[in-house]
Short mmCIF file of C-alpha atoms and ligand atoms in Angstrom, two decimals:
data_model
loop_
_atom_site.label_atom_id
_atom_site.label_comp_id
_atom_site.label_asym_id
_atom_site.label_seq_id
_atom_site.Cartn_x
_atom_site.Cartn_y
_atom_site.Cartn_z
CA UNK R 20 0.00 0.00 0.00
CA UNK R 21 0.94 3.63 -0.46
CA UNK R 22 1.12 5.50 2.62
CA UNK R 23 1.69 9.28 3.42
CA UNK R 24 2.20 10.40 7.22
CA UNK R 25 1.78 14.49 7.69
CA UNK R 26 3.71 14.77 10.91
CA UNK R 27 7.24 13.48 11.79
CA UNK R 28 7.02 13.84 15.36
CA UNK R 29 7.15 11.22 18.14
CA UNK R 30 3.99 9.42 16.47
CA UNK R 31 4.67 10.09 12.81
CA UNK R 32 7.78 8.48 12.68
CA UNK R 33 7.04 5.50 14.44
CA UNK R 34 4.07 5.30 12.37
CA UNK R 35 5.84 6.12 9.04
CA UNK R 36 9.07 3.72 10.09
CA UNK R 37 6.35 1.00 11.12
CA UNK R 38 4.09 0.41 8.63
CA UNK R 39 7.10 0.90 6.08
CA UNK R 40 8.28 -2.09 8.21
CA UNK R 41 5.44 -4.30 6.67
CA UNK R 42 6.09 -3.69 3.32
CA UNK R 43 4.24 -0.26 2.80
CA UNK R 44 5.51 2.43 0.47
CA UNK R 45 5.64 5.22 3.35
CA UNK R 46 6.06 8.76 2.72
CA UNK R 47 6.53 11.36 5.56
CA UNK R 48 5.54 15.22 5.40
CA UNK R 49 6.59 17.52 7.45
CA UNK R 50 6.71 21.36 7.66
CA UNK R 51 10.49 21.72 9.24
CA UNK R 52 12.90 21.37 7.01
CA UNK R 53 15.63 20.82 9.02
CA UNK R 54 14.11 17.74 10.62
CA UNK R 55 13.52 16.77 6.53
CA UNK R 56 16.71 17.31 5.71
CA UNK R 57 18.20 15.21 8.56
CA UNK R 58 15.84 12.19 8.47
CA UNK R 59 16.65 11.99 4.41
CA UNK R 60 19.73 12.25 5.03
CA UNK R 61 19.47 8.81 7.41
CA UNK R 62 20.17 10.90 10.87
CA UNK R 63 17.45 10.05 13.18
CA UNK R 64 15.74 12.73 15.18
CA UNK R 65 13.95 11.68 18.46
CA UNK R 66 15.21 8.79 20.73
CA UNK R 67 13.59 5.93 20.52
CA UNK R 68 14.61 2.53 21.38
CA UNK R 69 14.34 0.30 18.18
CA UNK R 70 13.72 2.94 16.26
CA UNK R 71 16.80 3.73 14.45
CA UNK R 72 17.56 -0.04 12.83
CA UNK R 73 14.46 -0.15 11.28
CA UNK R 74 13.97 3.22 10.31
CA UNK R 75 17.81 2.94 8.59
CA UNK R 76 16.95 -0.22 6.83
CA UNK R 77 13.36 0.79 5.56
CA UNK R 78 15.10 4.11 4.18
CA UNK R 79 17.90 1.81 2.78
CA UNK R 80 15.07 -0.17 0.94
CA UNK R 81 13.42 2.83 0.06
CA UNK R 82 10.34 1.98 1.71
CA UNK R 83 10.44 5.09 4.01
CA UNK R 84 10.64 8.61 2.10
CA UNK R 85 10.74 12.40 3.70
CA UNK R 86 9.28 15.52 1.85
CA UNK R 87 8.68 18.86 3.13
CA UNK R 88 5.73 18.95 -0.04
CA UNK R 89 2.12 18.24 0.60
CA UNK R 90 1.65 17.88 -2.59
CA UNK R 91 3.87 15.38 -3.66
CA UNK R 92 3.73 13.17 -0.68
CA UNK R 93 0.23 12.35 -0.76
CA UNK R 94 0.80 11.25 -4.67
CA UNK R 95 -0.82 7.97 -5.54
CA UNK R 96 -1.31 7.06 -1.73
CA UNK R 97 -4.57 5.56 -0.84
CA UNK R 98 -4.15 6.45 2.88
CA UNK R 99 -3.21 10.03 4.14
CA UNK R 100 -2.46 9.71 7.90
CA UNK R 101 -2.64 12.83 10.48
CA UNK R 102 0.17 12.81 13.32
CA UNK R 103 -0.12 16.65 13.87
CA UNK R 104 0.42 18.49 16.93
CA UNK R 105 -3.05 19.19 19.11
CA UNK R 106 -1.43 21.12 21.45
CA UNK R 107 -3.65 22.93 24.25
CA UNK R 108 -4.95 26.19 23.28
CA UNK R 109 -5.29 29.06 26.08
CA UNK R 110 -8.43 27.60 27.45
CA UNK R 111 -7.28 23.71 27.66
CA UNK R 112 -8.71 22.85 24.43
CA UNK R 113 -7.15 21.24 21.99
CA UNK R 114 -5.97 23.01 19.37
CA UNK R 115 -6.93 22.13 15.87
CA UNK R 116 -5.17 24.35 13.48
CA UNK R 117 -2.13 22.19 12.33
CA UNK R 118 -4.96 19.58 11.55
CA UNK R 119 -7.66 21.93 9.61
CA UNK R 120 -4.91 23.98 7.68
CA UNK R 121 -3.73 20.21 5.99
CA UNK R 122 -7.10 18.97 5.90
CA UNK R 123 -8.16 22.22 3.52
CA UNK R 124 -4.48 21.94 1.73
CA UNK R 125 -5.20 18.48 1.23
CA UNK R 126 -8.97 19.01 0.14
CA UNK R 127 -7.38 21.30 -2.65
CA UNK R 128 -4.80 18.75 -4.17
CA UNK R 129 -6.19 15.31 -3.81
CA UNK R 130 -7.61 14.17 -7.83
CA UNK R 131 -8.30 10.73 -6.47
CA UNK R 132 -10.05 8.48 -3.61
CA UNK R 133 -8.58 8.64 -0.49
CA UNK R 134 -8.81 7.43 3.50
CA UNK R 135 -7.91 10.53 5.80
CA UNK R 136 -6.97 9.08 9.02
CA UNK R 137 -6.33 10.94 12.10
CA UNK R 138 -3.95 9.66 14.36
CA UNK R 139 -3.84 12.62 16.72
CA UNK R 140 -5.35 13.06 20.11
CA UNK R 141 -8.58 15.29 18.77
CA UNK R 142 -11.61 16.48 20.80
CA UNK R 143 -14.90 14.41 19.35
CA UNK R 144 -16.47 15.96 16.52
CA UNK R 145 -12.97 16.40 14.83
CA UNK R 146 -13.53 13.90 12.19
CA UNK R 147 -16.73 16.04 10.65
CA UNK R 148 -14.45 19.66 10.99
CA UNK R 149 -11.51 17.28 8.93
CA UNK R 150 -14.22 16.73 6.13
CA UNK R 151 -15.89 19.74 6.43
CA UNK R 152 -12.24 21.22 5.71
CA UNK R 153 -11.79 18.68 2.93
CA UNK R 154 -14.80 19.04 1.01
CA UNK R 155 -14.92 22.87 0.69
CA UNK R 156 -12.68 22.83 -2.40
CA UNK R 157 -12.58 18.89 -3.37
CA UNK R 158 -13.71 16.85 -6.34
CA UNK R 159 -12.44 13.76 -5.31
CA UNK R 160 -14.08 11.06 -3.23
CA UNK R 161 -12.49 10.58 0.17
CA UNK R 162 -13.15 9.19 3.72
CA UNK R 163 -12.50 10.63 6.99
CA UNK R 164 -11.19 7.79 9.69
CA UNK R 165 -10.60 8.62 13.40
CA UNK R 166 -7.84 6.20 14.73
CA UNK R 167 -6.19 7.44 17.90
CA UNK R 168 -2.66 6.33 18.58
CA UNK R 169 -2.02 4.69 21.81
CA UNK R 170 1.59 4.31 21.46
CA UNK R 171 3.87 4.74 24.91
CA UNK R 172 6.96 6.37 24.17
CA UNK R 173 9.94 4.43 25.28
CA UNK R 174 7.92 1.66 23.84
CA UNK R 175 6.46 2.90 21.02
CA UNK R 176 8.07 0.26 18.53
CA UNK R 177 6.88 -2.43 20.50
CA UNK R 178 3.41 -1.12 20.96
CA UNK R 179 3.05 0.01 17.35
CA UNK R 180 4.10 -3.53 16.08
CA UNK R 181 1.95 -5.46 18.58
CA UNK R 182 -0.95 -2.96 19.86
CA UNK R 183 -3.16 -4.11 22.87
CA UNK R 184 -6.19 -3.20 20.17
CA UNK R 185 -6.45 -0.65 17.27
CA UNK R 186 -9.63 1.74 17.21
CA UNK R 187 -10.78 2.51 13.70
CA UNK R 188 -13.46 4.87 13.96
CA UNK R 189 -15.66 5.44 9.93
CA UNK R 190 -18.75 5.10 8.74
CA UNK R 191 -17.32 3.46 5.56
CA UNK R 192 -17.03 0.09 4.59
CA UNK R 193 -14.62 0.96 1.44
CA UNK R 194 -12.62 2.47 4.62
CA UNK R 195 -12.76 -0.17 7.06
CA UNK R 196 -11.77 -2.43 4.36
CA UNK R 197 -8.67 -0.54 3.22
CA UNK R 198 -8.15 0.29 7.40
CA UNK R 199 -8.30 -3.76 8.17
CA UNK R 200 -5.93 -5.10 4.95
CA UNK R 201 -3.39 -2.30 6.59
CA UNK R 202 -3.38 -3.38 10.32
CA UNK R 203 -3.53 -6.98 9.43
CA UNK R 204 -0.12 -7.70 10.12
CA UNK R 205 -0.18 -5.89 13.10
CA UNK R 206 -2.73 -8.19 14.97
CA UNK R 207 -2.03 -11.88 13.86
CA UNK R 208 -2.14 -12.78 17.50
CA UNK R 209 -5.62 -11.95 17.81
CA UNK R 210 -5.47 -8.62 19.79
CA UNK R 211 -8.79 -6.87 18.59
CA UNK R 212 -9.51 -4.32 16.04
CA UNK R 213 -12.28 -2.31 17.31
CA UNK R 214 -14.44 -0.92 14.99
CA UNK R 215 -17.02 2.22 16.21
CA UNK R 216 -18.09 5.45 14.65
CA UNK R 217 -16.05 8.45 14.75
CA UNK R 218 -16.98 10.30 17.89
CA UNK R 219 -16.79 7.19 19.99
CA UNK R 220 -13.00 6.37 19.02
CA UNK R 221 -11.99 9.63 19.58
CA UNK R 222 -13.79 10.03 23.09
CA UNK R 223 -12.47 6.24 23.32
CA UNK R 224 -8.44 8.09 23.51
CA UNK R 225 -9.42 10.43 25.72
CA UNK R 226 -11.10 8.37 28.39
CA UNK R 227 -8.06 6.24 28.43
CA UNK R 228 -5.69 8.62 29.26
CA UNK R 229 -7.98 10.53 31.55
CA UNK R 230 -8.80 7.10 33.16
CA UNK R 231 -4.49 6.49 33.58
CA UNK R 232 -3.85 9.80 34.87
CA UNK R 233 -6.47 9.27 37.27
CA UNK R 234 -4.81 5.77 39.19
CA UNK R 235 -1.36 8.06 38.87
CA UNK R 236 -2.92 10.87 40.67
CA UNK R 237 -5.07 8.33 42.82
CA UNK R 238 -1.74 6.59 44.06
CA UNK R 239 -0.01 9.37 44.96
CA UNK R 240 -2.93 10.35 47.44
CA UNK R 241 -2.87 6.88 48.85
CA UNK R 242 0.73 7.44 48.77
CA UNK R 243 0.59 10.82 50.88
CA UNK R 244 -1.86 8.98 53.26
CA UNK R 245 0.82 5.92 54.03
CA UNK R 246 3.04 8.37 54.92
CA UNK R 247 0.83 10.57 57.29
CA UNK R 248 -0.34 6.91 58.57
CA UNK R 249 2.89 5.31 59.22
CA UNK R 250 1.83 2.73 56.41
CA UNK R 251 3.87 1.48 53.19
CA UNK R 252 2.31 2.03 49.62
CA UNK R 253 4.61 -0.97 48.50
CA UNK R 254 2.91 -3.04 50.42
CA UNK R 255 -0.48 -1.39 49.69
CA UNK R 256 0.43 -1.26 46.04
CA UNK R 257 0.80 -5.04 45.95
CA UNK R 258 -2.18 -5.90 47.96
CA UNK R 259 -4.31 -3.58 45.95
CA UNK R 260 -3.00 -4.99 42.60
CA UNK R 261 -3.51 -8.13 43.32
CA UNK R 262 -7.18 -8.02 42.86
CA UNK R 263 -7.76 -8.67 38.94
CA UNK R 264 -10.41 -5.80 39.34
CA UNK R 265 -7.65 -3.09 40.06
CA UNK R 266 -4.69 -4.83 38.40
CA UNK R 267 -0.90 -4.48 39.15
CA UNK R 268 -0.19 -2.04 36.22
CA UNK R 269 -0.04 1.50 36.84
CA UNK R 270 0.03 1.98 40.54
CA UNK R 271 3.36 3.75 41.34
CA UNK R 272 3.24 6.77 42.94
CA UNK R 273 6.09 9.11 41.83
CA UNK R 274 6.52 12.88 41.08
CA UNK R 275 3.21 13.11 39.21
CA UNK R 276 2.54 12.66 35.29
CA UNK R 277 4.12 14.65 32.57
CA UNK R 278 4.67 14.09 28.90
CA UNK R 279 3.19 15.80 26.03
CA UNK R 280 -0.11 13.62 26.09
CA UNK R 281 -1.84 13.37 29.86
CA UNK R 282 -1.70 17.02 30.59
CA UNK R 283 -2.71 17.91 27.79
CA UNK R 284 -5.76 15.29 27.19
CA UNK R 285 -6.92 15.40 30.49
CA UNK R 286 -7.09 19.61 30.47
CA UNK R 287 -8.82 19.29 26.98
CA UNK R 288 -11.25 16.25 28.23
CA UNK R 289 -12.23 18.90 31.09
CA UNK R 290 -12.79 21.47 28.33
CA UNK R 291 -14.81 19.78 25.80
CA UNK R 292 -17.17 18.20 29.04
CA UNK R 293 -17.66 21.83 30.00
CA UNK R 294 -18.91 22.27 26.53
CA UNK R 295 -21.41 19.62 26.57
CA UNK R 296 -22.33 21.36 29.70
CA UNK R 297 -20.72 18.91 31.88
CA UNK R 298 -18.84 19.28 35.26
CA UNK R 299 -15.94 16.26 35.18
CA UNK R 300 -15.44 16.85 38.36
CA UNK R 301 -12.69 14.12 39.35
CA UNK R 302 -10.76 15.14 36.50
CA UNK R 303 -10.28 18.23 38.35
CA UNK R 304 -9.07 16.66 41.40
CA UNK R 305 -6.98 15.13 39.43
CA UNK R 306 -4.94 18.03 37.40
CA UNK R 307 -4.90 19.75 41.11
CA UNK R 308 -3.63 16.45 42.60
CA UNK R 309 -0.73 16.85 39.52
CA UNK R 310 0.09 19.91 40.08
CA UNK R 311 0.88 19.37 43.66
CA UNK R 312 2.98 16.19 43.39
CA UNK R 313 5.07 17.56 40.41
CA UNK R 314 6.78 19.88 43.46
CA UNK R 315 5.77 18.07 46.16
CA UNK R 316 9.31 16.69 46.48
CA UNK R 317 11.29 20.39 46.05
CA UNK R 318 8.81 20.99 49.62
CA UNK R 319 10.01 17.82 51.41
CA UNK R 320 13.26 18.97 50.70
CA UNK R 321 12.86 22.29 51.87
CA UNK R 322 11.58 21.24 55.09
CA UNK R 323 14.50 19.23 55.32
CA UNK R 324 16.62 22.33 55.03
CA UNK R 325 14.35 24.31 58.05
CA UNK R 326 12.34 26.26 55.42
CA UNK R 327 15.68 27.14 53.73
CA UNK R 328 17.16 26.14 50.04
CA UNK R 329 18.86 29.17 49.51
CA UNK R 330 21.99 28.82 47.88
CA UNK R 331 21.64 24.91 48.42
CA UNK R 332 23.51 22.84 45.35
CA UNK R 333 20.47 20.26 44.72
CA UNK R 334 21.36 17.36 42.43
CA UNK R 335 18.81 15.64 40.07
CA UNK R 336 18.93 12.46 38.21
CA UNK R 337 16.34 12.11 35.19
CA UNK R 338 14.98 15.10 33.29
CA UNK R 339 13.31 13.52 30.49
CA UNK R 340 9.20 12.88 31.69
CA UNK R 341 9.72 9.28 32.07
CA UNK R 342 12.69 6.76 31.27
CA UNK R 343 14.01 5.62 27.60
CA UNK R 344 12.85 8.93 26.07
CA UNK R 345 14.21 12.31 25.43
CA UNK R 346 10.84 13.73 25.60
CA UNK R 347 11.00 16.66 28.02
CA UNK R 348 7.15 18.20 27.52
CA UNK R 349 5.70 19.03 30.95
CA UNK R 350 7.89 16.85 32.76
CA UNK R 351 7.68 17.09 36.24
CA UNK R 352 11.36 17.71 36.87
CA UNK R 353 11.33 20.89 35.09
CA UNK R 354 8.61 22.02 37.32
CA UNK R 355 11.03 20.92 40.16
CA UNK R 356 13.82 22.71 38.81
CA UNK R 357 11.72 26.05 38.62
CA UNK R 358 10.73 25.78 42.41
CA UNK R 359 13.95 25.49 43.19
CA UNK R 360 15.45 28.01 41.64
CA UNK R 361 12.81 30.04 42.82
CA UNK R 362 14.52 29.18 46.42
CA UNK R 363 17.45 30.30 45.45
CA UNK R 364 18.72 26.78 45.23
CA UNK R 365 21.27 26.04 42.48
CA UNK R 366 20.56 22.70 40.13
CA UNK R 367 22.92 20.61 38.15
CA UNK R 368 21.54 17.70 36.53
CA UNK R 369 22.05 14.75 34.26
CA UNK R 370 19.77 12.54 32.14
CA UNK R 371 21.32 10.02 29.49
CA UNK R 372 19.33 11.20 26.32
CA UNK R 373 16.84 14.11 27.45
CA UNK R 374 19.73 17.02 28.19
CA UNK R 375 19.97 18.56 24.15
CA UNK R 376 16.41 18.95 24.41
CA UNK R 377 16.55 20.85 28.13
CA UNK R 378 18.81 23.14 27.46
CA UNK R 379 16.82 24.26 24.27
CA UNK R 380 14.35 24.95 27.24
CA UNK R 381 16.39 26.06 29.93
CA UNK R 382 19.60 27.52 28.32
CA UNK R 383 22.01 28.21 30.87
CA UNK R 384 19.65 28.16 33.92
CA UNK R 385 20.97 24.44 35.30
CA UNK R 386 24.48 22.84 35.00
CA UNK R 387 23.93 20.04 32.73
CA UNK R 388 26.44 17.42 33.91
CA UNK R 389 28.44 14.78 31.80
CA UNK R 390 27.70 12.08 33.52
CA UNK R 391 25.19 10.90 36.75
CA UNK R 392 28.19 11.49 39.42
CA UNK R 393 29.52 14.86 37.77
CA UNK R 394 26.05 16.20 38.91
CA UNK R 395 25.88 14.89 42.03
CA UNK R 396 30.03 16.55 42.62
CA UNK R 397 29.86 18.72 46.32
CA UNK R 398 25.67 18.72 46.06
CA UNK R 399 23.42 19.24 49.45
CA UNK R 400 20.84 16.65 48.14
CA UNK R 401 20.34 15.03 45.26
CA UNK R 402 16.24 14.08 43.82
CA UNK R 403 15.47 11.60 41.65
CA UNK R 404 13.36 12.29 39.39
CA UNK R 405 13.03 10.00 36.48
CA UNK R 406 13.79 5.69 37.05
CA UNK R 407 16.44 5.77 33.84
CA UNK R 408 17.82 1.49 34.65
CA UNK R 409 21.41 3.10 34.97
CA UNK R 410 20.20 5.42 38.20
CA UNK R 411 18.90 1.66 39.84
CA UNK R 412 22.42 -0.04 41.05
CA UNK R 413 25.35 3.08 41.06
CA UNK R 414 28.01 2.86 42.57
CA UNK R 415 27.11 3.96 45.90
CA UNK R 416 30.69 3.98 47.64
CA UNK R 417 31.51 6.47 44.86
CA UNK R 418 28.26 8.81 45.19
CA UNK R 419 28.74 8.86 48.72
CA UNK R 420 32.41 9.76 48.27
CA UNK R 421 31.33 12.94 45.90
CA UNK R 422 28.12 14.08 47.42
CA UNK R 423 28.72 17.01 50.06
CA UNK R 424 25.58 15.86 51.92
CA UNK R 425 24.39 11.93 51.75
CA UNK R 426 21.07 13.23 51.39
CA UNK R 427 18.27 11.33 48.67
CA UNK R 428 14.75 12.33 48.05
CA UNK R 429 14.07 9.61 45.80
CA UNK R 430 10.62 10.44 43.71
CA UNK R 431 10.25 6.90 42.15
CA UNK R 432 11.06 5.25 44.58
CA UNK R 433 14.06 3.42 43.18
CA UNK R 434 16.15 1.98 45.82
CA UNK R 435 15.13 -0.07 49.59
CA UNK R 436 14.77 2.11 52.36
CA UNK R 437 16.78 -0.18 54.80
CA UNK R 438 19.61 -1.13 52.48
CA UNK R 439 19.66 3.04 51.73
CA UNK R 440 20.41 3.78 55.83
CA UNK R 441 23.31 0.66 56.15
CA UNK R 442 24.74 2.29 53.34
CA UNK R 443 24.34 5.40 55.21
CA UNK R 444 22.38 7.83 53.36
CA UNK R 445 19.62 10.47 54.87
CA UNK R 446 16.84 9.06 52.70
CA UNK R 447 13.12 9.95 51.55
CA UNK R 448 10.99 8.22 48.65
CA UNK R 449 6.92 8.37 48.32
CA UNK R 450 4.93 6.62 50.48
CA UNK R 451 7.19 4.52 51.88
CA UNK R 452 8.67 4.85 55.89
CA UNK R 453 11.28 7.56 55.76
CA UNK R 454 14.59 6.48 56.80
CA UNK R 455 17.51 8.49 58.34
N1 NAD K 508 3.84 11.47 21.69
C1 NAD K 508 3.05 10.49 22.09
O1 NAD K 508 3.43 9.64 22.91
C2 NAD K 508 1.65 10.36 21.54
C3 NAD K 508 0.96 9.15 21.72
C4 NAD K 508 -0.33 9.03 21.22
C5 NAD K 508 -0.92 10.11 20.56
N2 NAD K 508 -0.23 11.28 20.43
C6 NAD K 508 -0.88 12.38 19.71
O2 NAD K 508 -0.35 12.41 18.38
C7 NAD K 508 -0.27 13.77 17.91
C8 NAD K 508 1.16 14.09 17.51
O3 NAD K 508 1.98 14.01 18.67
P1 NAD K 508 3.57 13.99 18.59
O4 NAD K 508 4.05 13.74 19.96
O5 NAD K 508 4.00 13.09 17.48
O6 NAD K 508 3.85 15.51 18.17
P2 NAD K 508 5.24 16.14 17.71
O7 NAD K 508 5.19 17.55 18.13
O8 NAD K 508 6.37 15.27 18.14
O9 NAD K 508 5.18 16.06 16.11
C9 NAD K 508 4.33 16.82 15.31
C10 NAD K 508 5.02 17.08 13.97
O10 NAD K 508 4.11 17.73 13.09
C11 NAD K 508 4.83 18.71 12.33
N3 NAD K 508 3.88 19.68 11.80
C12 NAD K 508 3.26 20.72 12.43
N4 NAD K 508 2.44 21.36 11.57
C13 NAD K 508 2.55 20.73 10.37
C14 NAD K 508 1.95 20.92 9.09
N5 NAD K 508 1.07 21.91 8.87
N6 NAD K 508 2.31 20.08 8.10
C15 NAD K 508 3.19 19.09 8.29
N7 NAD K 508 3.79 18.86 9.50
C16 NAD K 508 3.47 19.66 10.51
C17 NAD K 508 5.82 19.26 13.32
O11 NAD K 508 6.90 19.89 12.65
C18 NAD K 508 6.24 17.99 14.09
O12 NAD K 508 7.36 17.37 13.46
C19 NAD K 508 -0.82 14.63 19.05
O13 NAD K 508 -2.20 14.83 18.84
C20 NAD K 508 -0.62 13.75 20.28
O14 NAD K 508 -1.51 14.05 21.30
C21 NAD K 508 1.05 11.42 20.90
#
């Protein structure tokens, strides 16, 4: 099949790399050149575990192609897939402009049939604006699809080649035919392809995220509440997960969810509820319950230092929103970072893959250190903030050699308490029994 992807972000070049993976002739679009010019040129542009082999030998075979031109990309592809930014707009709703200004581009250029799938997180009703825009200046025949990506980055390889299910949301059995021949390969195992109509697989997308963000900010109030009760959320954790009900997945507490999706999803589920003249009221608690943890850690810390971080050197381990990306979008140890250099504190920090893209945030602001003990060098504390596997066994002789203070506030909860104090660290984690 002929394939073109508009987007080659996080999701459009997994998608592109994938289905070009199965034998499709993929062709990506994109409006920044630069990122064109390097992904052409075979020079990859996000991290992504597994992503570079096959992305270098589907370019190789010429299976995977990059174009900055709408026009030319699209040519002689049956299936025209969205991955465009739906950022949130000033109110928390997603915005849509990326995806209506190539939806009426497109509705100008296409001379043939063709599926117009949106991958993006979009509010529902989406799919009719996309057509609307489409069919103002179009005399071809063409379908609208909605099929929301539920790809994890860190694993997006893995969950693009073997999904838990794929939602195809049309009203058109030329498209659901054309839709099912292309995920085919995807789901010999059996996992399910779930067909619906439009508005229900794009609500479908948001009421999973909304739904994960909710156990995150759920455990980290059970977590506050094992600390204030002299309880253990590891143990809670486990005896909560094992009913199939609740399941194990999903129940850390930590520093709070980041990333470019939950934020953002949650915020615009809030939104488009309020439009339908709905109050979602726990999905307030649950940005609020965010918002709080994301710092919650910089405050323990302070208290720790009698109400005083001023000119403290604070250590932190793990920038990037969660391990095995470089993603940086609303993760919650930038928000750390800004408390505490509100404080006064100073920060120097180290993550293995996530530390070009923070300093095209931060600039100078933070010392960006070559390596996980060249941050910690002289600090009064060091946080943890994201679980990267080479932060799980250091060399502990060493970081206790280097740190000026043998102090840990450890926000995902990475290492045992006990073994922590023989070693003979001051340490903290999330609801578990603080040891000094
Ligand atoms: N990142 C994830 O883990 C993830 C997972 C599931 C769904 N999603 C959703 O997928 C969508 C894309 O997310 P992302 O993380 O890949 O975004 P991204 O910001 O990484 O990529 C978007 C790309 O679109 C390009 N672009 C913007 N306007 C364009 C235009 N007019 N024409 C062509 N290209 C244009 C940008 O240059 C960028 O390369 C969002 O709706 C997001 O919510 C993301």
């Amino acid at each position: 099949m002929r394939i073109a992807v508009v987007g080659t972000g996080y999701v459009g070049l997994v998608t592109g790399t994938c289905f070009a993976e199965t034998g499709n002739a993929v062709t990506c679009i994109d409006i920044d050149e630069e990122k064109v010019r390097k992904l052409a040129a075979g020079e990859i542009t996000i991290y992504e575990p597994s992503l570079e082999k096959l992305f270098i030998r589907n370019l190789r075979e010429g299976r995977l192609k990059f174009t900055t031109d709408l026009a030319s990309g699209i040519q002689g592809a049956v299936l025209v897939m969205l991955a465009l930014p739906t950022p949130p707009g000033g109110d928390g709703s997603a915005d849509l402009s990326a995806i209506l200004k190539v939806a009426g581009d497109l509705g100008k250029i296409i001379n043939e049939y063709k599926v117009i799938v949106d991958k993006s997180t979009v509010p529902v009703g989406t799919a009719e604006k996309v057509r609307q825009a489409v069919a103002t200046n179009c005399r071809a025949e063409f379908d609208v699809v909605s099929n929301p990506e539920f790809l994890r980055e860190g694993l997006a390889v893995e969950d693009f080649m073997k999904p838990d299910r794929v939602i195809i949301g049309t009203s058109s059995e030329r498209a659901k035919k054309i839709m099912s021949d292309l995920y085919a390969p995807f789901v010999r195992q059996g996992n399910p392809v779930i067909f619906m109509d439009e508005r229900s697989a794009e609500l479908t997308k948001y009421a999973a995220n909304s739904f994960l963000a909710t156990k995150i900010s759920f455990m980290n109030e059970i977590a506050i509440l094992c600390e204030r009760m002299g309880a253990d959320v590891d143990l809670v954790r486990r005896g909560m997960g094992s009913d199939d009900r609740i399941g194990k997945r999903f129940l850390f507490p930590g520093v709070g969810y980041g990333g470019s999706c939950f934020p953002k999803d949650v915020r615009a589920l809030v939104k488009s509820a309020a439009e339908a003249e709905y109050d979602f009221k726990i999905l307030d608690a649950v940005m609020q319950v965010n918002a709080k943890q994301r710092v919650y850690l910089v405050a323990r810390l302070k208290k720790y230092f009698r109400g005083d971080l001023n000119g403290k050197r604070v250590a932190i381990w793990g920038l990037a929103f969660k391990p095995n990306t470089d993603d940086v979008r609303e993760a919650p140890a930038l928000y750390m970072i800004d408390e505490l250099l509100k404080e006064g504190a100073t920060v120097s920090a180290f993550d293995p893959e996530a530390m070009p893209n923070v300093r095209k945030v931060l600039g100078g602001k933070v010392t960006l250190a070559q390596s996980q003990y060249d941050a910690i060098k002289d600090c009064d504390a060091l946080i943890i903030a994201t679980e990267w596997s080479e932060f799980r066994t250091p060399d502990f002789e060493r970081m206790l050699s280097v740190m000026k203070n043998r102090v840990i506030f450890d926000g995902r909860n990475v290492y045992e308490p006990n073994h922590m104090k023989e070693l003979g660290f001051y340490y903290e984690s999330v609801g578990r029994r603080t040891v000094g």
